[in-house]
Short mmCIF file of C-alpha atoms in Angstrom, two decimals:
data_model
loop_
_atom_site.label_atom_id
_atom_site.label_comp_id
_atom_site.label_asym_id
_atom_site.label_seq_id
_atom_site.Cartn_x
_atom_site.Cartn_y
_atom_site.Cartn_z
CA MET A 1 250.49 8.34 91.09
CA LEU A 2 250.45 4.86 89.61
CA SER A 3 253.60 3.94 91.50
CA VAL A 4 251.99 5.11 94.76
CA ILE A 5 248.99 2.86 94.11
CA VAL A 6 251.17 -0.15 93.21
CA PHE A 7 253.42 0.46 96.23
CA SER A 8 250.41 0.70 98.57
CA ALA A 9 248.88 -2.45 97.11
CA LEU A 10 252.17 -4.31 97.63
CA ALA A 11 252.44 -2.97 101.17
CA VAL A 12 248.92 -4.23 101.91
CA ILE A 13 249.75 -7.66 100.41
CA ALA A 14 252.97 -7.86 102.41
CA LEU A 15 251.19 -6.97 105.66
CA ALA A 16 248.11 -9.12 105.06
CA SER A 17 250.12 -12.22 104.18
CA GLY A 18 252.39 -11.47 107.16
CA ILE A 19 249.32 -11.52 109.41
CA ALA A 20 248.08 -14.66 107.66
CA VAL A 21 251.24 -16.47 108.79
CA PHE A 22 249.89 -16.47 112.36
CA ARG A 23 246.19 -16.90 111.56
CA VAL A 24 246.29 -20.07 109.40
CA ASP A 25 246.36 -23.54 110.96
CA SER A 26 248.76 -25.30 108.60
CA MET A 27 252.54 -25.14 108.42
CA ALA A 28 252.38 -25.22 104.60
CA ARG A 29 250.08 -22.21 104.42
CA ALA A 30 252.05 -20.30 107.03
CA THR A 31 255.30 -20.99 105.17
CA TYR A 32 254.02 -19.84 101.82
CA ALA A 33 252.12 -16.87 103.26
CA LEU A 34 255.51 -15.73 104.53
CA ALA A 35 256.93 -16.31 101.05
CA VAL A 36 254.21 -14.11 99.52
CA SER A 37 254.99 -11.40 102.04
CA PHE A 38 258.69 -11.49 101.11
CA VAL A 39 257.94 -11.54 97.37
CA ALA A 40 255.83 -8.37 97.81
CA VAL A 41 258.75 -6.73 99.65
CA GLY A 42 261.08 -7.85 96.83
CA VAL A 43 258.85 -6.24 94.20
CA MET A 44 258.83 -3.04 96.32
CA LEU A 45 262.64 -3.07 96.20
CA LEU A 46 262.39 -3.43 92.41
CA MET A 47 260.26 -0.26 92.42
CA PHE A 48 263.20 1.60 94.02
CA ASP A 49 265.29 0.50 90.98
CA LEU A 50 267.27 -1.81 93.24
CA ASP A 51 267.07 -4.54 90.56
CA TYR A 52 269.62 -6.97 91.91
CA ILE A 53 268.61 -6.73 95.55
CA GLY A 54 264.91 -6.98 94.67
CA VAL A 55 265.26 -10.06 92.45
CA ILE A 56 267.72 -11.77 94.80
CA THR A 57 265.39 -11.16 97.76
CA ILE A 58 262.60 -12.98 95.89
CA LEU A 59 264.98 -15.80 94.91
CA MET A 60 266.39 -16.30 98.39
CA MET A 61 263.08 -16.13 100.21
CA VAL A 62 261.23 -18.55 97.92
CA MET A 63 264.14 -20.99 98.15
CA GLU A 64 264.29 -20.56 101.91
CA MET A 65 260.61 -21.38 102.29
CA ALA A 66 261.00 -24.48 100.11
CA ILE A 67 263.96 -25.57 102.24
CA MET A 68 261.84 -24.97 105.33
CA ALA A 69 259.39 -27.54 103.97
CA ILE A 70 262.27 -30.06 103.95
CA TYR A 71 263.21 -29.24 107.57
CA MET A 72 259.55 -29.50 108.54
CA ILE A 73 259.69 -33.20 107.77
CA MET A 74 263.30 -33.81 108.81
CA PHE A 75 263.26 -32.38 112.32
CA MET A 76 259.63 -32.49 113.47
CA GLY A 77 259.67 -36.12 114.51
CA MET A 78 255.99 -36.88 115.03
CA ASN A 79 255.15 -34.70 112.03
CA PRO A 80 252.74 -32.18 113.46
CA ALA A 81 253.78 -30.27 110.35
CA LEU A 82 251.40 -32.37 108.34
CA MET A 83 248.45 -31.82 110.70
CA PRO A 84 246.41 -28.69 111.44
CA MET A 85 248.10 -26.81 114.28
CA SER A 86 248.21 -23.39 115.90
CA MET A 87 250.92 -21.08 114.60
CA VAL A 88 251.26 -19.09 117.83
CA HIS A 89 252.61 -19.91 121.24
CA ASN A 90 253.58 -17.87 124.32
CA LYS A 91 250.90 -15.41 123.22
CA ARG A 92 251.19 -12.71 125.90
CA TRP A 93 254.96 -12.17 125.67
CA SER A 94 254.87 -12.40 121.87
CA ALA A 95 252.20 -9.69 121.74
CA ILE A 96 254.14 -7.44 124.17
CA LEU A 97 257.38 -7.90 122.19
CA ALA A 98 255.67 -7.34 118.84
CA VAL A 99 253.88 -4.16 119.92
CA GLY A 100 257.02 -2.85 121.61
CA THR A 101 259.18 -3.49 118.52
CA PHE A 102 256.55 -1.89 116.25
CA LEU A 103 256.32 1.22 118.44
CA LEU A 104 260.10 1.52 118.57
CA LEU A 105 260.59 1.20 114.82
CA ALA A 106 257.53 3.25 113.77
CA GLY A 107 258.37 5.94 116.35
CA GLY A 108 261.92 6.03 115.06
CA ALA A 109 260.74 6.31 111.45
CA LEU A 110 258.39 9.18 112.30
CA LEU A 111 260.46 11.12 114.86
CA ILE A 112 263.94 11.03 113.35
CA PRO A 113 264.70 14.30 111.51
CA TRP A 114 265.49 12.71 108.15
CA ALA A 115 268.03 14.61 106.05
CA ALA A 116 266.83 16.12 102.80
CA ARG A 117 268.40 14.64 99.67
CA THR A 118 271.47 16.50 98.41
CA GLY A 119 272.76 15.60 94.99
CA SER A 120 271.28 12.95 92.67
CA PRO A 121 271.10 9.15 92.99
CA ALA A 122 274.10 7.22 91.67
CA ALA A 123 273.84 5.53 88.26
CA ASP A 124 274.37 2.02 89.69
CA LEU A 125 272.53 1.95 92.98
CA THR A 126 273.51 -1.63 93.86
CA ALA A 127 277.23 -0.90 93.38
CA SER A 128 277.07 2.31 95.42
CA LEU A 129 275.10 0.61 98.18
CA GLY A 130 277.81 -2.06 98.28
CA GLU A 131 280.49 0.63 98.46
CA ALA A 132 278.67 2.41 101.28
CA ILE A 133 278.21 -0.76 103.32
CA MET A 134 281.54 -2.45 102.61
CA GLY A 135 283.93 0.24 101.38
CA SER A 136 285.49 1.46 104.62
CA LYS A 137 285.08 -1.90 106.36
CA MET A 138 286.67 -4.16 103.79
CA LEU A 139 289.48 -5.20 106.13
CA VAL A 140 286.96 -6.22 108.81
CA MET A 141 284.92 -8.13 106.26
CA LEU A 142 288.00 -9.89 104.93
CA THR A 143 288.95 -10.97 108.46
CA VAL A 144 285.47 -11.93 109.55
CA SER A 145 284.54 -14.05 106.55
CA PRO A 146 287.21 -16.77 106.97
CA ILE A 147 286.36 -16.91 110.69
CA LEU A 148 282.65 -17.28 109.89
CA PHE A 149 283.44 -19.94 107.30
CA ALA A 150 285.63 -21.83 109.75
CA THR A 151 282.84 -21.63 112.35
CA ILE A 152 280.36 -23.10 109.87
CA VAL A 153 282.70 -25.96 109.00
CA ALA A 154 283.51 -26.62 112.69
CA ALA A 155 279.80 -26.57 113.62
CA LEU A 156 279.04 -29.06 110.84
CA VAL A 157 281.89 -31.34 111.96
CA LEU A 158 280.60 -31.27 115.56
CA ALA A 159 276.95 -31.74 114.57
CA ASN A 160 277.51 -34.42 111.95
CA PRO A 161 276.44 -37.74 113.50
CA ARG A 162 278.28 -39.83 110.88
CA GLY A 163 281.65 -38.54 109.74
CA ARG A 164 284.11 -40.11 107.34
CA TYR A 165 285.65 -42.37 110.01
CA ASP A 166 282.19 -43.88 110.60
CA ARG A 167 281.75 -44.37 106.90
CA TRP A 168 285.21 -45.50 105.78
CA GLY A 169 286.54 -47.09 109.04
CA ASP A 170 289.24 -45.91 111.47
CA GLU A 171 291.97 -46.32 108.83
CA LEU A 172 289.70 -44.83 106.13
CA ASN A 173 290.42 -47.97 104.10
CA ARG A 174 287.07 -49.70 103.69
CA PRO A 175 286.45 -50.54 100.03
CA THR A 176 282.85 -49.29 100.29
CA PRO A 177 281.50 -46.89 102.93
CA ASP A 178 279.14 -48.20 105.57
CA ASP A 179 276.03 -46.11 104.89
CA PRO A 180 272.47 -46.64 106.05
CA GLN A 181 271.38 -45.56 102.56
CA GLN A 182 273.44 -46.94 99.69
CA GLY A 183 273.89 -44.96 96.54
CA GLY A 184 275.94 -42.19 94.94
CA LEU A 185 279.62 -42.51 94.13
CA GLY A 186 281.57 -45.72 94.15
CA ARG A 187 279.05 -48.16 95.56
CA MET B 1 274.74 -8.52 64.28
CA ASN B 2 272.48 -5.70 65.43
CA ASP B 3 272.15 -4.74 69.08
CA ILE B 4 269.21 -6.12 71.00
CA VAL B 5 266.43 -3.58 71.57
CA GLU B 6 263.43 -3.61 73.88
CA VAL B 7 260.14 -3.84 72.05
CA ASN B 8 256.77 -2.33 72.86
CA PRO B 9 255.29 -4.07 75.96
CA GLY B 10 252.23 -4.89 73.83
CA TRP B 11 254.25 -7.70 72.26
CA ALA B 12 254.07 -9.45 75.64
CA LEU B 13 250.70 -10.77 74.45
CA LEU B 14 252.48 -12.65 71.67
CA ALA B 15 255.10 -14.23 73.93
CA PRO B 16 252.79 -16.84 75.53
CA VAL B 17 251.47 -17.76 72.07
CA VAL B 18 254.95 -18.41 70.67
CA LEU B 19 255.92 -20.23 73.85
CA GLY B 20 252.77 -22.34 73.60
CA LEU B 21 253.44 -23.27 69.96
CA LEU B 22 257.07 -24.23 70.67
CA ALA B 23 255.98 -26.26 73.72
CA LEU B 24 253.32 -27.96 71.57
CA ALA B 25 256.02 -28.87 69.05
CA GLY B 26 258.03 -30.41 71.90
CA ALA B 27 255.00 -32.38 73.09
CA ALA B 28 254.31 -33.54 69.53
CA LEU B 29 257.89 -34.80 69.20
CA ASN B 30 257.49 -36.69 72.45
CA GLY B 31 254.24 -38.18 71.15
CA ILE B 32 255.99 -39.26 67.93
CA LEU B 33 258.86 -40.86 69.85
CA VAL B 34 256.38 -42.79 72.04
CA ALA B 35 254.35 -43.86 69.00
CA ARG B 36 257.42 -45.05 67.09
CA ALA B 37 258.62 -47.06 70.10
CA GLU B 38 255.21 -48.75 70.25
CA GLY B 39 255.18 -49.37 66.49
CA ARG B 40 252.30 -47.00 65.81
CA SER B 41 252.20 -44.48 62.97
CA PHE B 42 254.06 -41.16 62.94
CA ARG B 43 250.85 -39.16 62.66
CA SER B 44 249.05 -40.90 65.53
CA GLY B 45 251.93 -39.79 67.76
CA ALA B 46 252.01 -36.20 66.54
CA VAL B 47 248.37 -35.57 67.41
CA ILE B 48 248.67 -37.02 70.95
CA PRO B 49 249.17 -33.59 72.62
CA VAL B 50 246.13 -32.10 70.87
CA LEU B 51 243.90 -35.06 71.71
CA GLU B 52 245.19 -35.13 75.29
CA THR B 53 244.48 -31.40 75.65
CA ALA B 54 240.91 -31.90 74.43
CA ARG B 55 240.44 -34.88 76.75
CA LEU B 56 241.79 -33.11 79.83
CA MET B 57 239.78 -29.93 79.13
CA ARG B 58 236.55 -32.00 79.29
CA GLN B 59 237.56 -34.19 82.25
CA ARG B 60 235.93 -33.60 85.62
CA ARG B 61 238.20 -32.71 88.50
CA ARG B 62 238.94 -35.48 90.93
CA THR B 63 238.47 -34.37 94.53
CA THR B 64 240.31 -35.76 97.54
CA VAL B 65 239.49 -35.69 101.24
CA ALA B 66 240.82 -32.66 103.14
CA ALA B 67 242.77 -31.35 100.15
CA ASP B 68 244.46 -27.96 100.57
CA VAL B 69 242.68 -26.67 97.50
CA LEU B 70 244.11 -23.13 97.50
CA LEU B 71 247.76 -24.22 97.59
CA TRP B 72 247.04 -27.11 95.22
CA ARG B 73 245.57 -24.81 92.55
CA ILE B 74 248.44 -22.31 92.97
CA GLY B 75 250.96 -25.11 92.43
CA CYS B 76 249.16 -26.55 89.40
CA ALA B 77 248.75 -23.19 87.64
CA GLY B 78 252.11 -21.79 88.62
CA LEU B 79 254.46 -23.77 86.35
CA VAL B 80 253.01 -22.19 83.20
CA VAL B 81 253.10 -18.75 84.82
CA THR B 82 256.81 -19.00 85.75
CA ALA B 83 257.62 -20.16 82.22
CA VAL B 84 255.78 -17.18 80.76
CA LEU B 85 257.54 -14.81 83.17
CA LYS B 86 260.86 -16.22 81.98
CA THR B 87 260.08 -15.20 78.41
CA ALA B 88 260.26 -11.54 79.49
CA VAL B 89 264.08 -11.61 79.51
CA ILE B 90 264.68 -14.07 76.62
CA PRO B 91 265.77 -12.30 73.41
CA VAL B 92 264.28 -13.46 70.10
CA GLY B 93 266.66 -12.28 67.40
CA PRO B 94 267.10 -8.52 67.91
CA TRP B 95 264.09 -8.11 70.20
CA VAL B 96 263.46 -8.63 73.91
CA LEU B 97 260.49 -7.68 76.07
CA ALA B 98 262.37 -6.44 79.13
CA ASP B 99 266.13 -5.93 78.90
CA ILE B 100 266.59 -5.65 82.67
CA PRO B 101 270.14 -5.33 84.08
CA VAL B 102 269.75 -8.59 86.04
CA GLY B 103 268.11 -10.78 83.39
CA VAL B 104 270.20 -13.83 84.27
CA VAL B 105 269.17 -13.61 87.93
CA TRP B 106 265.55 -13.13 86.86
CA PHE B 107 265.68 -16.46 85.01
CA ASN B 108 267.22 -18.11 88.08
CA THR B 109 264.54 -16.66 90.37
CA MET B 110 261.78 -18.03 88.17
CA ASP B 111 263.24 -21.54 88.27
CA VAL B 112 263.50 -21.34 92.03
CA PHE B 113 259.74 -20.77 92.03
CA VAL B 114 259.47 -24.27 90.56
CA TRP B 115 260.80 -25.66 93.89
CA ALA B 116 257.85 -24.18 95.73
CA LEU B 117 255.30 -25.00 93.05
CA VAL B 118 256.16 -28.67 92.64
CA TRP B 119 256.13 -29.15 96.40
CA LEU B 120 252.72 -27.38 96.58
CA ILE B 121 251.34 -29.72 93.89
CA GLY B 122 252.52 -32.64 96.02
CA TRP B 123 251.21 -31.16 99.25
CA GLY B 124 247.79 -29.97 98.05
CA ALA B 125 246.19 -33.29 97.23
CA ASN B 126 246.55 -34.66 100.80
CA SER B 127 247.87 -37.85 99.25
CA ALA B 128 250.93 -39.74 100.51
CA HIS B 129 252.25 -40.60 97.05
CA ALA B 130 251.91 -37.04 95.83
CA LEU B 131 253.69 -35.69 98.92
CA VAL B 132 256.54 -38.19 98.45
CA GLY B 133 256.80 -36.87 94.88
CA GLY B 134 256.97 -33.28 96.10
CA TYR B 135 259.78 -34.12 98.54
CA ARG B 136 261.64 -36.07 95.85
CA PHE B 137 261.66 -32.95 93.73
CA LEU B 138 263.04 -30.84 96.61
CA ALA B 139 265.75 -33.42 97.26
CA GLN B 140 266.67 -33.25 93.57
CA ALA B 141 266.52 -29.44 93.59
CA VAL B 142 269.06 -29.26 96.40
CA SER B 143 271.43 -31.19 94.09
CA TYR B 144 270.94 -29.32 90.83
CA GLU B 145 270.47 -25.75 91.97
CA LEU B 146 274.02 -24.76 92.91
CA PRO B 147 275.61 -26.24 89.78
CA LEU B 148 272.88 -24.44 87.79
CA MET B 149 273.69 -21.13 89.48
CA PHE B 150 277.39 -21.41 88.60
CA ALA B 151 276.52 -22.49 85.06
CA LEU B 152 274.44 -19.28 84.76
CA VAL B 153 277.17 -17.18 86.31
CA THR B 154 279.88 -18.31 83.88
CA PRO B 155 278.56 -16.60 80.70
CA ALA B 156 277.73 -13.54 82.81
CA VAL B 157 281.36 -13.39 84.04
CA ALA B 158 282.62 -13.57 80.45
CA ALA B 159 280.22 -10.83 79.37
CA HIS B 160 280.95 -8.61 82.45
CA SER B 161 277.20 -8.27 82.84
CA LEU B 162 274.04 -9.99 84.12
CA ARG B 163 272.07 -8.35 81.30
CA VAL B 164 271.07 -10.99 78.75
CA SER B 165 271.59 -8.65 75.77
CA ASP B 166 275.18 -8.01 76.92
CA VAL B 167 275.77 -11.77 77.17
CA VAL B 168 274.52 -12.21 73.59
CA ALA B 169 276.60 -9.24 72.37
CA ALA B 170 279.73 -10.69 74.01
CA GLN B 171 279.45 -13.75 71.76
CA GLN B 172 279.91 -11.88 68.46
CA GLU B 173 283.38 -13.34 67.96
CA LEU B 174 283.00 -16.74 69.56
CA TRP B 175 279.96 -18.53 70.92
CA PHE B 176 280.27 -19.37 74.62
CA ILE B 177 279.45 -23.03 73.96
CA VAL B 178 282.95 -23.34 72.45
CA TRP B 179 284.91 -22.36 75.53
CA MET B 180 282.40 -23.17 78.32
CA PRO B 181 281.23 -26.66 77.40
CA ILE B 182 280.97 -27.82 81.04
CA ALA B 183 278.76 -24.87 81.97
CA PHE B 184 276.60 -25.61 78.94
CA VAL B 185 276.12 -29.29 79.77
CA VAL B 186 275.38 -28.51 83.42
CA PHE B 187 272.89 -25.83 82.41
CA CYS B 188 271.11 -28.19 80.02
CA LEU B 189 270.89 -31.01 82.56
CA SER B 190 269.59 -28.55 85.16
CA VAL B 191 266.89 -27.37 82.73
CA VAL B 192 265.83 -30.97 82.27
CA ALA B 193 265.90 -31.38 86.06
CA PHE B 194 263.81 -28.32 86.96
CA SER B 195 261.36 -29.17 84.18
CA ASN B 196 260.83 -32.49 85.99
CA TRP B 197 261.61 -34.32 82.77
CA GLY B 198 263.25 -37.54 81.55
CA PRO B 199 265.90 -38.94 83.91
CA PHE B 200 264.98 -36.28 86.50
CA ALA B 201 261.22 -36.98 86.55
CA THR B 202 261.32 -39.24 89.58
CA SER B 203 258.89 -36.97 91.45
CA ALA B 204 256.20 -38.04 88.97
CA SER B 205 257.36 -41.59 88.31
CA ALA B 206 255.37 -44.79 88.24
CA ASP B 207 257.07 -46.35 91.28
CA ILE B 208 255.15 -43.94 93.51
CA ALA B 209 251.91 -44.23 91.50
CA GLY B 210 252.59 -41.08 89.50
CA GLY B 211 253.90 -39.01 92.43
CA ILE B 212 252.83 -35.37 92.13
CA LEU B 213 250.53 -36.36 89.24
CA THR B 214 248.70 -39.07 91.26
CA GLU B 215 245.61 -37.06 92.12
CA VAL B 216 245.63 -34.22 89.60
CA SER B 217 243.11 -34.43 86.81
CA GLY B 218 241.35 -32.30 84.22
CA VAL B 219 242.62 -28.83 83.59
CA ASP B 220 245.02 -28.96 86.55
CA ARG B 221 246.84 -31.92 85.00
CA LEU B 222 246.85 -30.15 81.62
CA LEU B 223 248.49 -27.08 83.21
CA ILE B 224 251.18 -29.16 84.89
CA LEU B 225 252.00 -31.16 81.74
CA ALA B 226 251.99 -28.00 79.61
CA GLY B 227 254.08 -26.24 82.27
CA ARG B 228 256.77 -28.93 82.02
CA TYR B 229 257.05 -28.49 78.24
CA ALA B 230 256.95 -24.69 78.63
CA LEU B 231 259.83 -24.86 81.18
CA LEU B 232 261.85 -27.09 78.82
CA THR B 233 261.19 -24.62 75.99
CA THR B 234 262.21 -21.51 77.92
CA GLY B 235 265.29 -23.37 79.19
CA ALA B 236 266.28 -24.18 75.58
CA ALA B 237 265.65 -20.60 74.49
CA PHE B 238 267.74 -19.23 77.35
CA ALA B 239 270.56 -21.65 76.51
CA VAL B 240 270.47 -20.23 72.96
CA ALA B 241 270.94 -16.73 74.35
CA LEU B 242 273.65 -17.76 76.85
CA PHE B 243 275.70 -20.20 74.79
CA PHE B 244 274.68 -20.13 71.10
CA GLY B 245 275.03 -16.41 70.34
CA GLY B 246 271.26 -15.69 70.39
CA GLY B 247 270.05 -14.83 66.89
CA ALA B 248 273.51 -14.91 65.27
CA GLY B 249 273.76 -16.88 62.03
CA PRO B 250 274.11 -16.51 58.27
CA LEU B 251 271.33 -15.82 55.67
CA LEU B 252 268.25 -16.16 57.87
CA PRO B 253 266.97 -13.25 60.01
CA GLY B 254 267.92 -13.25 63.68
CA TRP B 255 264.50 -14.11 65.09
CA LEU B 256 264.29 -17.17 62.85
CA TRP B 257 267.74 -18.34 63.97
CA THR B 258 266.70 -18.05 67.60
CA LEU B 259 263.60 -20.16 66.94
CA VAL B 260 265.54 -22.76 64.91
CA LYS B 261 268.24 -23.15 67.57
CA THR B 262 265.61 -23.28 70.33
CA LEU B 263 263.67 -26.01 68.53
CA LEU B 264 266.82 -28.08 67.95
CA LEU B 265 267.82 -27.85 71.60
CA LEU B 266 264.24 -28.57 72.72
CA ALA B 267 264.22 -31.65 70.51
CA ALA B 268 267.43 -32.82 72.17
CA PHE B 269 265.92 -32.31 75.63
CA VAL B 270 262.73 -34.19 74.68
CA THR B 271 264.73 -37.06 73.17
CA LEU B 272 266.83 -37.41 76.37
CA ARG B 273 263.76 -38.84 78.09
CA HIS B 274 263.79 -41.85 75.80
CA ARG B 275 267.54 -42.41 76.05
CA LEU B 276 268.45 -42.19 79.76
CA PRO B 277 267.26 -44.15 82.80
CA ALA B 278 265.78 -42.38 85.82
CA VAL B 279 268.26 -40.86 88.31
CA ARG B 280 267.29 -41.37 91.92
CA PRO B 281 267.52 -38.10 93.87
CA GLU B 282 269.49 -39.56 96.80
CA ARG B 283 272.12 -40.90 94.35
CA LEU B 284 272.18 -37.64 92.43
CA ALA B 285 273.03 -35.70 95.59
CA GLU B 286 276.52 -37.12 96.06
CA VAL B 287 277.36 -36.99 92.34
CA ALA B 288 276.12 -33.40 92.06
CA TRP B 289 278.04 -32.13 95.09
CA ILE B 290 281.28 -34.09 94.69
CA ILE B 291 281.74 -34.15 90.90
CA VAL B 292 279.43 -31.70 89.11
CA LEU B 293 279.76 -28.72 91.44
CA PRO B 294 283.63 -28.70 91.50
CA ALA B 295 283.64 -29.25 87.72
CA VAL B 296 281.45 -26.26 87.03
CA LEU B 297 283.35 -24.16 89.61
CA LEU B 298 286.54 -25.04 87.72
CA GLN B 299 284.84 -23.91 84.52
CA THR B 300 283.94 -20.60 86.13
CA LEU B 301 287.52 -20.24 87.41
CA VAL B 302 289.01 -20.86 83.95
CA VAL B 303 286.63 -18.37 82.34
CA SER B 304 287.37 -15.79 85.07
CA ILE B 305 291.14 -16.17 84.51
CA VAL B 306 290.73 -15.81 80.75
CA VAL B 307 288.57 -12.70 81.23
CA ALA B 308 291.04 -11.23 83.76
CA VAL B 309 294.06 -11.85 81.51
CA ARG B 310 292.39 -10.42 78.41
CA GLY B 311 291.23 -7.47 80.51
#
C-alpha cells in the first residue's frame, strides 16, 4: 500500500515537472524542472530494486542538465538563455505529435496481452537485464562500439575549429602553442 | 574486524548531528589557522564559526532585482542536504545506515548534485559576478569529475563490489591507500574541488567579488558555508571507508577509529586552503585531462590486473 502511494506521488511529480518544462519562461527553470522529472523516474526505478540503473539515471540526468547550462551560454550567441522566453515553438505540430505519441504508447500499454509472470525474479536484476539485452548480441555490440567510437573521434576532428596544426604550427614544432587563451600545460 | 551491519533507520536522526559536529570542528580549525596567520589568539579563532553562525542567523536577507528566488533557495539549501544524504552509505565503525549494493555510485550521484546546486546559487541572484562564479564551478567540475569517477571505481574493482561494506571488508589484509596511492590523491583533490574549497574555490573568490557568495546573506550564506564544510567532512569520511580500512585499528573501538581518521583527513583538507594557491579552472582543464585522467586510468588498470591475476 505504502509503495503504491509513494509510486503514485513520484509519478505525479514526474508528470507535473515534465509539464512545467513547457510552462515556465526561463531556460534555467525548464532545465531543472526536467531534472526533477528524471530524478523522480530514477527513484521509481529504485523502487523496482533496480539499484544501479536507478542511481545512475539520477546521476546522468543531473549531470546532463548541468552540462546543458554550459551549452546554453556557449552556443546561444545573443544569450536569450538569460532572459525570459517561451519554451514552446511550432505549437500545432508539437501538439499533434505529442498526442499521437501518447495515444500510441498508452494504447500499446493497455491493449497488448501482457504475459503473466512465470518463475521468480533473478537475484541480481541489473546483471540479468544486462544479459537479456546484451547476451545474444555481444558480437554486434563488439563490432558497433569501435565504429561508434571512431565516428565520435572523426566528428570531433571535423568539427574542431582549432586542431593541433593550428596550435603547434605545420611542423608541430612551435615551442609554445598559439592559443587565444593561455594556460594549462607547458606555457 | 567485525562485519558491517545496517542499523535501525532511527539512527538517521543522529547522522546530521555527528556530521554537524565534525563540520564545526573543521570550521574551528580553519578559524584557528586564520587567527594564527593574523597573529590573533588561538581561542579567538576557534570561536569564529560559532560567532559567525549567530551573526548570520540574525542577519536580514539581502534581496536583488528580478532574482529567481525559488531556484536560489534550492541551491543555497541543497549543499547541506546532499552532504546529509551521503552519510547514509558511509560506515562508522561496524555500523551503516543503508548498506545499499551501489553505495559508491550513490556517493558519486550526490556529488554530481553539487554541480547543479552551485550553478543554481550563481544563477538565482540575477547578479553577473555570481553567475560567473556558477560557470567557473561547472568548468572546474568538467575537469575533476572523470578523474573522481575512476578514483571511486578503483577500490570497487579491488573489492569486486560497489557496496561500501564490501570495500571496507576487502581491506582487512592491506589498506587500499598502500597500493592505490594515485586514486587516493585524486579522490582527495576531487573532494576539495567539489566542496569548493581552498585552491579550487575560484567560483567564490575575491577576484569576482565573492562569486557565488556575492549576493547571499543571512541564513542562505550560513547554509552554503556549512554545506562546504559538510561536503569536506563526508568526503573525508568516505575516503576513510575507501582507502583507510574504515574502522580498522588497534585498541580503540571501530567507530572511534572512523571518527579519528575522518578528523585527521578533514584537518588535512582544511589546511590545504592555507598552503596552496588558487587553481584557475581553464588551466586545470588541460592538466586534468592530459595528466590526471591517464594517471588514474593507469592506476585502475594496475589494480584490475592485480585483481585478475590473484583471481
